Each structure stands twice: as C-alpha cells, then as structure tokens.
Amino acid sequence: MNTTTIIVGCQWGDEGKGKVVDLLSRNFDIIVRYQGGANAGHTVEIGNKKYVLHLIPSGILWEHTICVIGNGVVVDPIVLLEEMNMLREHGINIDGRIFISDKAHVIMPYHKVLDSLAEQGENKIGTTGRGIGPCYVDKAARKGIKFSDLFNPDIFSSKVKRNIEEKNDIIAKTDCNKILYADSLIAEFSKLAPELQSLCIDSVVYLNTELQKGRRVLLEGAQGALLDVDHGTYPYVTSSSPTSGGACTGSGIPPTAIREVIGILKAYTTRVGEGPFPTELFDEDGQMLRKIGNEFGATTGRPRRCGWFDLPLIRYTAMLNGLTQIALTKIDILDKFESIKVCTSYDVDGRELKYFPSDLEVVKRAKPIYTTLPGWQEDTSSCSTFDELPENARNYILWLEKHIEVPITFVSIGARRDQVIQRAPKQE
Ligand code: GDP
Ligand code: IMO
Ligand code: MG
C-alpha cells in the first residue's frame, strides 16, 4: 500500500513540523528531508528530553527508521557531523541509519561569509546566517560543490580554488578580514571526507527502489509555504521550495508516488526575520502569544513576531500544497485567552480579498478583517480525545476546518510526543 506522505509547513515556518514528523515516523520506514539546510530548527520533545534537529530528519528518534538527506538540501558538513554527535551523546544509535544524497550541495565557509555580508547591506532579509541563499545561488549558477565532489580530490580542489577566487573578490570589497584561503579549506574538508563518504548514496535510486519494495516514505519539509522562493513573500523568503512540489524535485520521488500531503498549521501565526505579516500584533495579545508560546527561534534564538490566525494565508497555502489533511499545533497556547481573533479576509484599498495577495506591495497594504471567537480559558494540555477538549476549543477547531475545507486530523496540545489528539482517522 502506498502511504508516501509529505509534511509541509503552511505559514512562515516553526509550525511544529518536527513534532508531527516524529509522531508520524512511528508508522514510516524512511524519513527524507527535501530542501533547505541548517536554517531549519525542528524541535522534538519526548518525555523530559528535548532535541533540536537542523539537518537530520526528525524521524531519527525512532529505532526502526532510516533517514535520508535528499538532493534538494544544502548541507553544512560541520553542522551535520555535530548533529550526529549530539544524537550519539543522547544514546541514539544512528549507525547505518543516516544517508545523504550524492547530489546534495555543500555549504562552504564562503557561503556563510557572503550571507552575513549581504545582511549588512540595505536589503536585509533577516536570514539565519547559515549560508543558505549563497549556496543555492551557486547551485543555480552551476558553480556549486556537490557531495560527490568531496570525494574526488582533483575536482574538489579545482572547484574550491575557482570559487574562492571569485568570492574573495566580493568579500574584499566589504571586509578584508573575512577573506578565505583555498589550501586550508581544502585540507579541512579532506579530513571530513572519509566519514562523509560513508553516508553518501545515490538517494534517488535508493528511495525509488525502497518504494517499490513497499517501504513507507515520509517527506519532511523545512521552513513554510510563505517562505517558498516562488510562492512566498519574495524577496523575504528562503532560497528553496518548501512547498509540496519541492518535495518531488528535492527527493527524486515522482509526483505519482505521493499519497498524502499533511499541512502543519499553528493555531495562530508567527514569523522570524523581515517581511510583511498582515495579522502581526504589537499589543499585549502579541506579547502573550510570544511568552506563553515560547516563540523564540530554535536556530537563532531570535524572538518570533506573533499574530492571529490568518485564513486568507491558509486558503492560499492549502491550495498551493494540495493539502489532504491538517495537523493543527499549539492549541494549548490559546488556553488563557478570553477571546480569539481570526482574520477572515483582507481589506485592500476598500476591496475585500479572500486569498493572500501575490504582489508584495498589496500584502503590505492588506488590513485584516477579523471575526472574534470565544476563548475557553481551560487547560487543554492533558486532554486525550477531541471530546475532552473544552467546547469552545472544539468550536475553534471546527470553525477553522469548515473555512479551510481540509480535515484537521491531528490537534497538538503540547510540545511532548504524547500531547496530541488524533481525530477521525481517514478510512482506507
Ligand atoms: P518546526 O520548525 O516547524 O519544527 O517548529 P519549531 O520546533 O521551530 O517550533 C515549534 C515549537 O513549538 C517547538 O518548541 C515545539 O517543541 C513546540 N510545540 C510543537 N507543538 C506544540 C504544541 O502543540 N504545544 C506547545 N505548547 N508546543 C508545541
Ligand atoms: P523551520 O524549518 C522560520 C527565515 C529566516 C529569514 C528567511 C531567509 O524551523 O520552520 P535563510 O537563512 O533561509 O536564507 O533565511 O527565512 N527562515 C525560517 N523561519 N523557520 C525556519 O525553519 C526558517 N528557515 C529560514 O528567518 O526570514
Ligand atoms: Mg523551526
């Protein structure tokens, strides 16, 4: 039976993808990251242990899973090896369970330097500083270094030399202290090569062969639909395709193999970095969401901007991703609110818009039109069935479901793996 499933963030990232991927991994054999890099911070809490994963799929915490970093990911080898060590230190056996596509691109130290220099200019994006944008620039410009290049010393050193020369010209114009030296960089990466080589596979053949054997594959998106380079709030986006379409190019699994697309939505909205955010709150409610929701970046520690749930945004991202199900997270963060607002449409110069506008200038002028729903002011974090939730919490969820027109099959009511309510499982 084909169960190939994509998990996709449907806001601006940090929706709780790590938690949901971990939860679902119980019933999957192979978990694949398909885009982004160590800009992601996916948190999984099991009992009193907390893991933040940046590159390795969040399914690694189950003993039976194989985790693959797909061709669409940009991998910082140093972060990857550190993350593997972190897992070993927690007593997780990762031997033979992590593979990297030979086509994944490598984040080089100069990518991180270029990322930070670009952020000092006028057109600040508020990036995570992990070198993501510059690495994808090189990939698209056909100058990038692929994982397979790391194991061919001649190709690797000629590519590094060519790139360093070009990058140093740019770096020297801003900060001569940040200039890099090819020889030391080649020597540093050569030391890492043997361990990395043991992880490297032709992931496209591997994944498709395993699918044919009936293995169950879960594709883990990073970031969120509104950070997609094509469909997000460009230029305030990341440089990859987090949306469900990107799962196919980023893994080499064809669209015909996909069965389900599960959208992860937070019960309110957050965003880190620059860019327009129509329902952003600057008042006490926004501060409450940040404080109760502990809305601080898992990768950079930056405070996340917070706002009410935005239906026009979700109408757009549900459509764009072809969602078949929704996992709604952080319902418990709303427990203390007397009333809860939801943006139902935008007013743009007197016109009512039902969908998130594609023109950034229009997004900037979009004024949310809100409806107010009653809060429940009860603790939801230990409820174990949908019926146990307070009536107004159930009504909030049902109201969202009715307006999004996609079934909400998971309701998350706490950070821990066991804090989840599964609703109306789909009939096979
Ligand atoms: P991701 O990037 O989408 O994986 O999300 P992050 O890990 O960056 O941020 C989500 C945060 O919310 C993490 O700290 C999670 O542990 C936490 N979390 C996830 N689901 C819930 C939930 O339902 N309730 C609460 N209180 N916390 C949650
Ligand atoms: P997860 O997977 C939230 C944001 C950055 C910045 C923009 C570009 O944990 O949801 P980049 O470093 O990618 O060039 O930054 O994208 N961003 C994220 N925001 N969650 C993430 O990942 C993000 N990854 C990147 O803050 O606005
Ligand atoms: Mg995150």
Short mmCIF file of C-alpha atoms and ligand atoms in Angstrom, two decimals:
data_model
loop_
_atom_site.label_atom_id
_atom_site.label_comp_id
_atom_site.label_asym_id
_atom_site.label_seq_id
_atom_site.Cartn_x
_atom_site.Cartn_y
_atom_site.Cartn_z
CA MET A 1 0.00 0.00 0.00
CA ASN A 2 1.35 3.42 -0.95
CA THR A 3 1.46 5.78 2.02
CA THR A 4 4.08 8.24 0.73
CA THR A 5 3.31 11.41 2.65
CA ILE A 6 4.63 14.97 2.54
CA ILE A 7 4.74 17.13 5.67
CA VAL A 8 4.71 20.79 4.80
CA GLY A 9 4.74 23.98 6.87
CA CYS A 10 1.87 26.21 5.79
CA GLN A 11 2.78 29.55 7.38
CA TRP A 12 6.25 31.14 7.81
CA GLY A 13 7.96 28.13 9.40
CA ASP A 14 8.16 26.88 13.00
CA GLU A 15 4.65 25.43 12.85
CA GLY A 16 5.70 22.30 14.74
CA LYS A 17 6.83 20.16 11.78
CA GLY A 18 9.49 18.41 13.88
CA LYS A 19 6.94 17.29 16.42
CA VAL A 20 4.49 15.98 13.82
CA VAL A 21 7.21 14.24 11.76
CA ASP A 22 8.44 12.50 14.92
CA LEU A 23 4.92 11.44 15.79
CA LEU A 24 4.13 10.05 12.34
CA SER A 25 7.52 8.36 11.93
CA ARG A 26 6.27 5.54 14.10
CA ASN A 27 4.39 4.29 11.03
CA PHE A 28 7.03 5.06 8.38
CA ASP A 29 10.24 3.32 7.35
CA ILE A 30 12.17 6.13 5.69
CA ILE A 31 12.10 9.85 6.51
CA VAL A 32 13.51 12.30 3.93
CA ARG A 33 14.43 15.99 4.21
CA TYR A 34 13.98 17.53 0.75
CA GLN A 35 15.08 21.19 0.88
CA GLY A 36 16.65 23.91 2.98
CA GLY A 37 19.57 23.29 5.25
CA ALA A 38 20.65 24.10 8.78
CA ASN A 39 18.42 27.20 8.69
CA ALA A 40 15.75 24.79 9.96
CA GLY A 41 15.28 24.12 13.65
CA HIS A 42 12.89 21.23 14.26
CA THR A 43 12.12 20.50 17.89
CA VAL A 44 11.08 17.13 19.22
CA GLU A 45 10.25 16.56 22.88
CA ILE A 46 10.00 13.06 24.25
CA GLY A 47 9.37 12.79 27.98
CA ASN A 48 11.73 15.33 29.54
CA LYS A 49 14.24 15.21 26.65
CA LYS A 50 14.33 17.90 24.01
CA TYR A 51 16.12 17.57 20.65
CA VAL A 52 16.56 20.34 18.09
CA LEU A 53 17.37 18.98 14.65
CA HIS A 54 18.70 21.20 11.89
CA LEU A 55 19.59 18.76 9.11
CA ILE A 56 18.82 15.20 10.15
CA PRO A 57 15.17 14.25 9.65
CA SER A 58 13.07 14.37 12.81
CA GLY A 59 12.23 10.66 12.44
CA ILE A 60 15.71 9.65 13.65
CA LEU A 61 14.50 9.26 17.24
CA TRP A 62 12.65 6.01 16.46
CA GLU A 63 14.89 2.95 16.32
CA HIS A 64 13.40 1.46 13.16
CA THR A 65 13.74 4.41 10.77
CA ILE A 66 16.22 5.22 8.01
CA CYS A 67 16.80 8.94 7.48
CA VAL A 68 17.81 10.46 4.15
CA ILE A 69 19.00 13.98 3.41
CA GLY A 70 17.78 14.46 -0.13
CA ASN A 71 19.34 16.06 -3.20
CA GLY A 72 17.43 19.31 -2.67
CA VAL A 73 19.07 20.02 0.69
CA VAL A 74 22.15 22.23 1.11
CA VAL A 75 24.32 20.55 3.72
CA ASP A 76 26.86 22.12 6.02
CA PRO A 77 29.08 19.08 6.76
CA ILE A 78 30.31 20.52 10.05
CA VAL A 79 26.78 21.05 11.36
CA LEU A 80 25.83 17.58 10.16
CA LEU A 81 28.70 15.87 11.99
CA GLU A 82 27.97 17.90 15.13
CA GLU A 83 24.33 16.88 14.99
CA MET A 84 25.28 13.22 14.61
CA ASN A 85 27.49 13.56 17.70
CA MET A 86 24.70 15.23 19.64
CA LEU A 87 22.44 12.24 18.89
CA ARG A 88 25.15 9.74 19.87
CA GLU A 89 25.65 11.62 23.15
CA HIS A 90 21.94 11.17 23.83
CA GLY A 91 22.40 7.44 23.38
CA ILE A 92 20.67 7.24 19.98
CA ASN A 93 22.11 4.55 17.74
CA ILE A 94 22.50 6.22 14.34
CA ASP A 95 24.86 3.73 12.73
CA GLY A 96 23.71 2.83 9.23
CA ARG A 97 20.58 4.97 9.63
CA ILE A 98 21.60 8.27 8.04
CA PHE A 99 22.27 8.75 4.33
CA ILE A 100 22.97 11.82 2.21
CA SER A 101 22.29 12.25 -1.46
CA ASP A 102 25.44 12.45 -3.56
CA LYS A 103 23.68 15.32 -5.36
CA ALA A 104 23.09 17.46 -2.24
CA HIS A 105 25.09 20.69 -2.40
CA VAL A 106 27.71 21.54 0.19
CA ILE A 107 27.58 24.77 2.20
CA MET A 108 31.12 26.12 2.17
CA PRO A 109 32.55 28.65 4.66
CA TYR A 110 32.42 31.37 1.98
CA HIS A 111 28.64 30.91 1.70
CA LYS A 112 28.28 31.84 5.35
CA VAL A 113 30.55 34.87 4.93
CA LEU A 114 28.58 36.06 1.89
CA ASP A 115 25.30 35.52 3.76
CA SER A 116 26.43 37.71 6.66
CA LEU A 117 27.87 40.41 4.38
CA ALA A 118 24.63 40.60 2.36
CA GLU A 119 22.73 41.11 5.59
CA GLN A 120 24.82 44.17 6.40
CA GLY A 121 23.53 45.93 3.30
CA GLU A 122 20.30 47.83 2.76
CA ASN A 123 18.22 44.87 1.60
CA LYS A 124 18.27 42.88 4.81
CA ILE A 125 16.16 39.71 4.74
CA GLY A 126 16.80 38.67 8.33
CA THR A 127 18.36 35.34 7.29
CA THR A 128 19.56 32.70 9.72
CA GLY A 129 23.15 33.37 8.57
CA ARG A 130 23.69 29.70 7.70
CA GLY A 131 24.87 30.36 4.12
CA ILE A 132 21.67 29.01 2.58
CA GLY A 133 21.00 31.71 -0.03
CA PRO A 134 24.58 31.90 -1.38
CA CYS A 135 24.79 28.10 -1.64
CA TYR A 136 21.57 27.92 -3.70
CA VAL A 137 22.88 30.85 -5.81
CA ASP A 138 25.95 28.76 -6.69
CA LYS A 139 23.78 25.72 -7.39
CA ALA A 140 21.62 27.68 -9.84
CA ALA A 141 24.69 29.35 -11.35
CA ARG A 142 26.23 25.88 -11.87
CA LYS A 143 29.22 26.67 -9.70
CA GLY A 144 28.20 24.65 -6.66
CA ILE A 145 30.04 21.81 -4.97
CA LYS A 146 28.05 18.61 -4.69
CA PHE A 147 28.58 15.95 -2.06
CA SER A 148 30.06 13.59 -4.66
CA ASP A 149 32.73 16.25 -5.42
CA LEU A 150 34.05 15.99 -1.87
CA PHE A 151 35.41 12.53 -2.60
CA ASN A 152 37.24 13.42 -5.79
CA PRO A 153 40.28 15.45 -4.63
CA ASP A 154 41.12 16.92 -8.06
CA ILE A 155 37.62 18.08 -8.84
CA PHE A 156 37.09 19.32 -5.29
CA SER A 157 40.27 21.38 -5.15
CA SER A 158 39.79 22.93 -8.59
CA LYS A 159 36.19 23.87 -7.76
CA VAL A 160 37.21 25.34 -4.38
CA LYS A 161 40.03 27.36 -5.94
CA ARG A 162 37.79 28.77 -8.66
CA ASN A 163 35.06 29.66 -6.18
CA ILE A 164 37.38 31.15 -3.57
CA GLU A 165 38.97 33.44 -6.12
CA GLU A 166 35.59 34.73 -7.21
CA LYS A 167 34.16 35.03 -3.68
CA ASN A 168 37.26 36.73 -2.25
CA ASP A 169 36.89 39.50 -4.87
CA ILE A 170 33.41 40.18 -3.48
CA ILE A 171 34.39 39.73 0.19
CA ALA A 172 37.45 42.03 -0.11
CA LYS A 173 35.22 44.93 -1.17
CA THR A 174 33.50 44.85 2.23
CA ASP A 175 35.76 43.19 4.77
CA CYS A 176 39.33 42.04 4.02
CA ASN A 177 39.48 40.20 7.35
CA LYS A 178 36.92 37.70 6.07
CA ILE A 179 38.97 36.56 3.06
CA LEU A 180 39.33 32.77 2.86
CA TYR A 181 42.27 30.59 1.84
CA ALA A 182 41.75 27.70 -0.54
CA ASP A 183 44.52 25.47 0.82
CA SER A 184 43.37 25.49 4.43
CA LEU A 185 39.77 25.00 3.36
CA ILE A 186 40.68 22.02 1.14
CA ALA A 187 42.74 20.50 3.96
CA GLU A 188 39.89 20.95 6.46
CA PHE A 189 37.30 19.32 4.20
CA SER A 190 39.65 16.48 3.19
CA LYS A 191 39.78 15.43 6.85
CA LEU A 192 35.99 15.17 6.95
CA ALA A 193 35.70 13.33 3.62
CA PRO A 194 36.02 9.68 4.79
CA GLU A 195 33.21 9.95 7.36
CA LEU A 196 31.01 11.85 4.93
CA GLN A 197 31.69 9.36 2.13
CA SER A 198 30.33 6.53 4.25
CA LEU A 199 26.96 8.36 4.38
CA CYS A 200 26.73 9.27 0.72
CA ILE A 201 24.38 7.36 -1.63
CA ASP A 202 22.51 7.70 -4.90
CA SER A 203 19.37 8.59 -2.96
CA VAL A 204 17.07 8.72 -5.99
CA VAL A 205 17.65 5.08 -6.91
CA TYR A 206 17.62 4.09 -3.22
CA LEU A 207 14.30 5.78 -2.43
CA ASN A 208 12.51 4.60 -5.54
CA THR A 209 13.74 1.03 -5.10
CA GLU A 210 12.60 1.03 -1.48
CA LEU A 211 9.21 2.43 -2.53
CA GLN A 212 8.83 -0.43 -4.98
CA LYS A 213 9.51 -2.87 -2.14
CA GLY A 214 6.56 -1.31 -0.29
CA ARG A 215 8.56 0.78 2.19
CA ARG A 216 6.65 3.72 3.66
CA VAL A 217 8.28 7.09 3.00
CA LEU A 218 7.65 10.37 4.84
CA LEU A 219 8.98 13.58 3.30
CA GLU A 220 9.84 16.30 5.82
CA GLY A 221 9.65 19.89 4.64
CA ALA A 222 11.58 22.65 6.32
CA GLN A 223 10.52 26.33 6.54
CA GLY A 224 6.99 27.08 5.31
CA ALA A 225 4.95 27.86 2.21
CA LEU A 226 5.18 31.63 2.67
CA LEU A 227 8.99 31.33 2.69
CA ASP A 228 8.99 29.49 -0.67
CA VAL A 229 11.23 31.21 -3.22
CA ASP A 230 8.48 31.05 -5.88
CA HIS A 231 5.32 31.32 -3.82
CA GLY A 232 6.29 33.17 -0.65
CA THR A 233 6.65 36.83 0.26
CA TYR A 234 9.57 37.33 -2.13
CA PRO A 235 12.22 38.66 -1.53
CA TYR A 236 11.56 37.95 2.17
CA VAL A 237 11.81 34.21 1.64
CA THR A 238 14.33 31.42 1.85
CA SER A 239 16.04 30.24 -1.33
CA SER A 240 14.39 26.85 -1.77
CA SER A 241 10.95 25.31 -2.39
CA PRO A 242 9.41 24.14 0.91
CA THR A 243 6.00 23.60 -0.75
CA SER A 244 4.84 20.09 -1.68
CA GLY A 245 6.03 20.44 -5.27
CA GLY A 246 9.56 20.88 -3.92
CA ALA A 247 9.32 17.51 -2.18
CA CYS A 248 9.45 15.74 -5.54
CA THR A 249 12.36 17.68 -7.04
CA GLY A 250 14.19 17.67 -3.72
CA SER A 251 13.98 13.90 -3.27
CA GLY A 252 13.63 12.44 -6.76
CA ILE A 253 10.36 10.76 -5.76
CA PRO A 254 7.88 11.35 -8.59
CA PRO A 255 4.54 13.15 -8.02
CA THR A 256 2.67 9.97 -8.97
CA ALA A 257 4.07 8.28 -5.84
CA ILE A 258 2.63 10.83 -3.41
CA ARG A 259 -0.44 9.80 -1.46
CA GLU A 260 -0.99 12.41 1.26
CA VAL A 261 0.08 15.99 1.90
CA ILE A 262 -0.27 16.99 5.56
CA GLY A 263 -0.11 20.71 6.25
CA ILE A 264 1.20 21.83 9.63
CA LEU A 265 -0.51 24.96 10.95
CA LYS A 266 -0.03 26.74 14.21
CA ALA A 267 -3.29 27.84 15.89
CA TYR A 268 -2.02 31.42 15.44
CA THR A 269 0.73 32.90 13.21
CA THR A 270 4.43 33.61 13.71
CA ARG A 271 7.28 34.83 11.57
CA VAL A 272 11.04 35.36 12.12
CA GLY A 273 13.03 37.81 10.04
CA GLU A 274 11.89 40.69 7.84
CA GLY A 275 8.89 40.96 5.54
CA PRO A 276 5.19 41.82 5.68
CA PHE A 277 2.89 39.99 8.09
CA PRO A 278 -0.73 41.23 7.90
CA THR A 279 -2.01 39.84 11.23
CA GLU A 280 1.08 40.77 13.26
CA LEU A 281 0.24 42.05 16.74
CA PHE A 282 2.15 44.78 18.52
CA ASP A 283 -0.04 44.76 21.62
CA GLU A 284 -0.42 42.72 24.78
CA ASP A 285 -2.02 39.81 22.91
CA GLY A 286 1.09 39.53 20.73
CA GLN A 287 3.32 39.56 23.80
CA MET A 288 1.15 36.89 25.43
CA LEU A 289 1.41 34.65 22.37
CA ARG A 290 5.21 35.04 22.35
CA LYS A 291 5.55 34.46 26.08
CA ILE A 292 3.15 31.55 26.52
CA GLY A 293 4.11 30.03 23.18
CA ASN A 294 7.83 30.46 23.93
CA GLU A 295 8.16 31.93 20.47
CA PHE A 296 11.90 32.25 20.12
CA GLY A 297 13.79 30.78 17.14
CA ALA A 298 15.07 27.19 17.56
CA THR A 299 18.08 28.01 15.33
CA THR A 300 18.94 31.63 16.10
CA GLY A 301 17.09 32.33 19.37
CA ARG A 302 15.51 35.44 17.82
CA PRO A 303 12.07 36.45 19.17
CA ARG A 304 9.37 35.42 16.69
CA ARG A 305 6.84 38.00 15.56
CA CYS A 306 3.35 36.85 16.58
CA GLY A 307 -0.18 37.42 15.30
CA TRP A 308 -3.64 35.92 14.95
CA PHE A 309 -4.56 33.02 12.67
CA ASP A 310 -4.77 34.19 9.07
CA LEU A 311 -7.38 32.41 6.95
CA PRO A 312 -6.59 34.11 3.59
CA LEU A 313 -3.00 32.95 4.06
CA ILE A 314 -4.09 29.37 4.77
CA ARG A 315 -6.63 29.31 1.92
CA TYR A 316 -3.70 30.13 -0.34
CA THR A 317 -1.19 27.67 1.14
CA ALA A 318 -3.75 24.83 1.41
CA MET A 319 -4.47 25.28 -2.30
CA LEU A 320 -0.81 25.62 -3.25
CA ASN A 321 0.23 22.45 -1.44
CA GLY A 322 -2.84 20.38 -2.26
CA LEU A 323 -3.36 19.54 1.39
CA THR A 324 -5.25 16.33 2.13
CA GLN A 325 -5.03 16.72 5.94
CA ILE A 326 -4.05 19.29 8.54
CA ALA A 327 -2.19 18.98 11.84
CA LEU A 328 -3.12 22.00 13.98
CA THR A 329 -0.48 22.72 16.63
CA LYS A 330 -0.18 24.81 19.78
CA ILE A 331 -3.88 24.96 20.59
CA ASP A 332 -2.83 24.95 24.28
CA ILE A 333 -1.15 28.34 23.82
CA LEU A 334 -4.60 29.88 23.41
CA ASP A 335 -5.89 28.38 26.68
CA LYS A 336 -5.66 31.65 28.62
CA PHE A 337 -7.27 33.99 26.09
CA GLU A 338 -10.73 35.30 26.84
CA SER A 339 -11.45 35.72 23.15
CA ILE A 340 -9.55 34.77 20.00
CA LYS A 341 -9.48 36.63 16.71
CA VAL A 342 -9.20 35.08 13.27
CA CYS A 343 -8.57 37.07 10.12
CA THR A 344 -11.21 36.04 7.58
CA SER A 345 -10.25 38.31 4.68
CA TYR A 346 -8.23 41.43 3.93
CA ASP A 347 -9.31 44.92 3.08
CA VAL A 348 -7.05 46.34 0.39
CA ASP A 349 -7.98 49.88 -0.63
CA GLY A 350 -11.66 49.15 0.01
CA ARG A 351 -11.62 45.78 -1.83
CA GLU A 352 -12.13 42.53 0.07
CA LEU A 353 -9.57 39.79 -0.66
CA LYS A 354 -10.08 36.13 0.31
CA TYR A 355 -6.60 34.93 -0.68
CA PHE A 356 -3.12 36.04 0.29
CA PRO A 357 -2.12 38.50 -2.45
CA SER A 358 0.76 37.60 -4.74
CA ASP A 359 2.05 41.18 -5.03
CA LEU A 360 4.17 42.15 -2.03
CA GLU A 361 3.08 45.78 -2.30
CA VAL A 362 -0.55 44.64 -1.96
CA VAL A 363 0.36 42.42 1.02
CA LYS A 364 1.87 45.45 2.73
CA ARG A 365 -1.45 47.34 2.37
CA ALA A 366 -3.66 44.38 3.40
CA LYS A 367 -5.67 45.19 6.52
CA PRO A 368 -7.04 42.12 8.29
CA ILE A 369 -10.81 41.83 8.72
CA TYR A 370 -11.33 39.86 11.93
CA THR A 371 -14.00 37.74 13.44
CA THR A 372 -13.87 37.09 17.18
CA LEU A 373 -14.44 33.65 18.66
CA PRO A 374 -14.86 32.98 22.39
CA GLY A 375 -11.87 31.53 24.23
CA TRP A 376 -12.14 28.54 26.59
CA GLN A 377 -9.87 29.57 29.47
CA GLU A 378 -9.26 25.97 30.50
CA ASP A 379 -6.20 23.77 30.30
CA THR A 380 -6.16 21.61 27.16
CA SER A 381 -2.67 20.17 27.56
CA SER A 382 -3.73 16.90 29.12
CA CYS A 383 -6.80 16.16 27.00
CA SER A 384 -6.53 12.85 25.21
CA THR A 385 -9.60 12.89 22.97
CA PHE A 386 -11.30 15.55 20.89
CA ASP A 387 -14.42 15.28 23.04
CA GLU A 388 -12.39 16.01 26.17
CA LEU A 389 -11.40 19.43 24.81
CA PRO A 390 -13.43 22.37 26.16
CA GLU A 391 -16.44 23.13 23.97
CA ASN A 392 -15.06 26.46 22.73
CA ALA A 393 -11.73 24.83 21.80
CA ARG A 394 -13.64 22.23 19.75
CA ASN A 395 -15.65 25.03 18.16
CA TYR A 396 -12.49 26.95 17.27
CA ILE A 397 -11.01 23.88 15.57
CA LEU A 398 -14.27 23.03 13.78
CA TRP A 399 -14.64 26.64 12.67
CA LEU A 400 -11.15 26.59 11.13
CA GLU A 401 -11.79 23.24 9.48
CA LYS A 402 -15.04 24.46 7.94
CA HIS A 403 -13.38 27.53 6.48
CA ILE A 404 -10.19 25.87 5.27
CA GLU A 405 -12.15 22.94 3.81
CA VAL A 406 -9.45 20.40 4.68
CA PRO A 407 -9.87 17.87 7.54
CA ILE A 408 -7.92 18.67 10.71
CA THR A 409 -6.84 15.16 11.67
CA PHE A 410 -4.27 15.99 14.35
CA VAL A 411 -4.62 18.52 17.15
CA SER A 412 -1.45 19.16 19.14
CA ILE A 413 -1.87 20.38 22.70
CA GLY A 414 1.70 20.41 23.99
CA ALA A 415 5.30 20.00 22.90
CA ARG A 416 5.66 16.39 24.00
CA ARG A 417 5.22 13.45 21.64
CA ASP A 418 2.24 12.17 23.64
CA GLN A 419 0.42 15.52 23.67
CA VAL A 420 -1.65 15.04 20.56
CA ILE A 421 -5.22 14.19 19.68
CA GLN A 422 -5.81 12.20 16.56
CA ARG A 423 -9.20 12.91 15.05
CA ALA A 424 -11.37 10.96 12.69
CA PRO A 425 -8.66 8.82 11.11
CA LYS A 426 -9.19 8.61 7.39
CA GLN A 427 -10.97 5.49 6.17
CA GLU A 428 -8.81 3.36 3.87
P1 GDP B 1 9.31 23.43 13.30
O1 GDP B 1 10.45 24.24 12.80
O2 GDP B 1 8.10 23.54 12.43
O3 GDP B 1 9.67 22.01 13.56
O4 GDP B 1 8.89 24.06 14.70
P2 GDP B 1 9.91 24.55 15.87
O5 GDP B 1 10.46 23.35 16.53
O6 GDP B 1 10.86 25.56 15.35
O7 GDP B 1 8.91 25.34 16.81
C1 GDP B 1 7.79 24.75 17.36
C2 GDP B 1 7.92 24.84 18.89
O8 GDP B 1 6.67 24.55 19.47
C3 GDP B 1 8.88 23.82 19.46
O9 GDP B 1 9.47 24.35 20.62
C4 GDP B 1 7.98 22.64 19.81
O10 GDP B 1 8.51 21.84 20.85
C5 GDP B 1 6.75 23.36 20.26
N1 GDP B 1 5.47 22.68 20.00
C6 GDP B 1 5.08 21.93 18.95
N2 GDP B 1 3.77 21.61 19.06
C7 GDP B 1 3.34 22.16 20.21
C8 GDP B 1 2.06 22.23 20.86
O11 GDP B 1 1.07 21.71 20.39
N3 GDP B 1 2.01 22.92 22.03
C9 GDP B 1 3.10 23.53 22.58
N4 GDP B 1 2.94 24.18 23.74
N5 GDP B 1 4.29 23.50 21.99
C10 GDP B 1 4.41 22.85 20.80
P1 IMO B 2 11.94 25.76 10.18
O1 IMO B 2 12.22 24.57 9.28
C1 IMO B 2 11.28 30.07 10.39
C2 IMO B 2 13.53 32.54 7.54
C3 IMO B 2 14.59 33.46 8.10
C4 IMO B 2 14.52 34.58 7.07
C5 IMO B 2 14.29 33.84 5.76
C6 IMO B 2 15.55 33.58 4.96
O2 IMO B 2 12.49 25.63 11.54
O3 IMO B 2 10.49 26.12 10.13
P2 IMO B 2 17.57 31.87 5.24
O4 IMO B 2 18.54 31.68 6.33
O5 IMO B 2 16.75 30.66 4.92
O6 IMO B 2 18.18 32.45 4.00
O7 IMO B 2 16.54 32.99 5.79
O8 IMO B 2 13.69 32.60 6.13
N1 IMO B 2 13.69 31.11 7.93
C7 IMO B 2 12.89 30.50 8.82
N2 IMO B 2 11.90 30.96 9.60
N3 IMO B 2 11.60 28.75 10.41
C8 IMO B 2 12.57 28.25 9.62
O9 IMO B 2 12.81 26.94 9.50
C9 IMO B 2 13.31 29.14 8.80
N4 IMO B 2 14.33 29.00 7.95
C10 IMO B 2 14.54 30.20 7.40
O10 IMO B 2 14.26 33.89 9.40
O11 IMO B 2 13.38 35.38 7.31
MG MG B 3 11.76 25.73 13.46
#
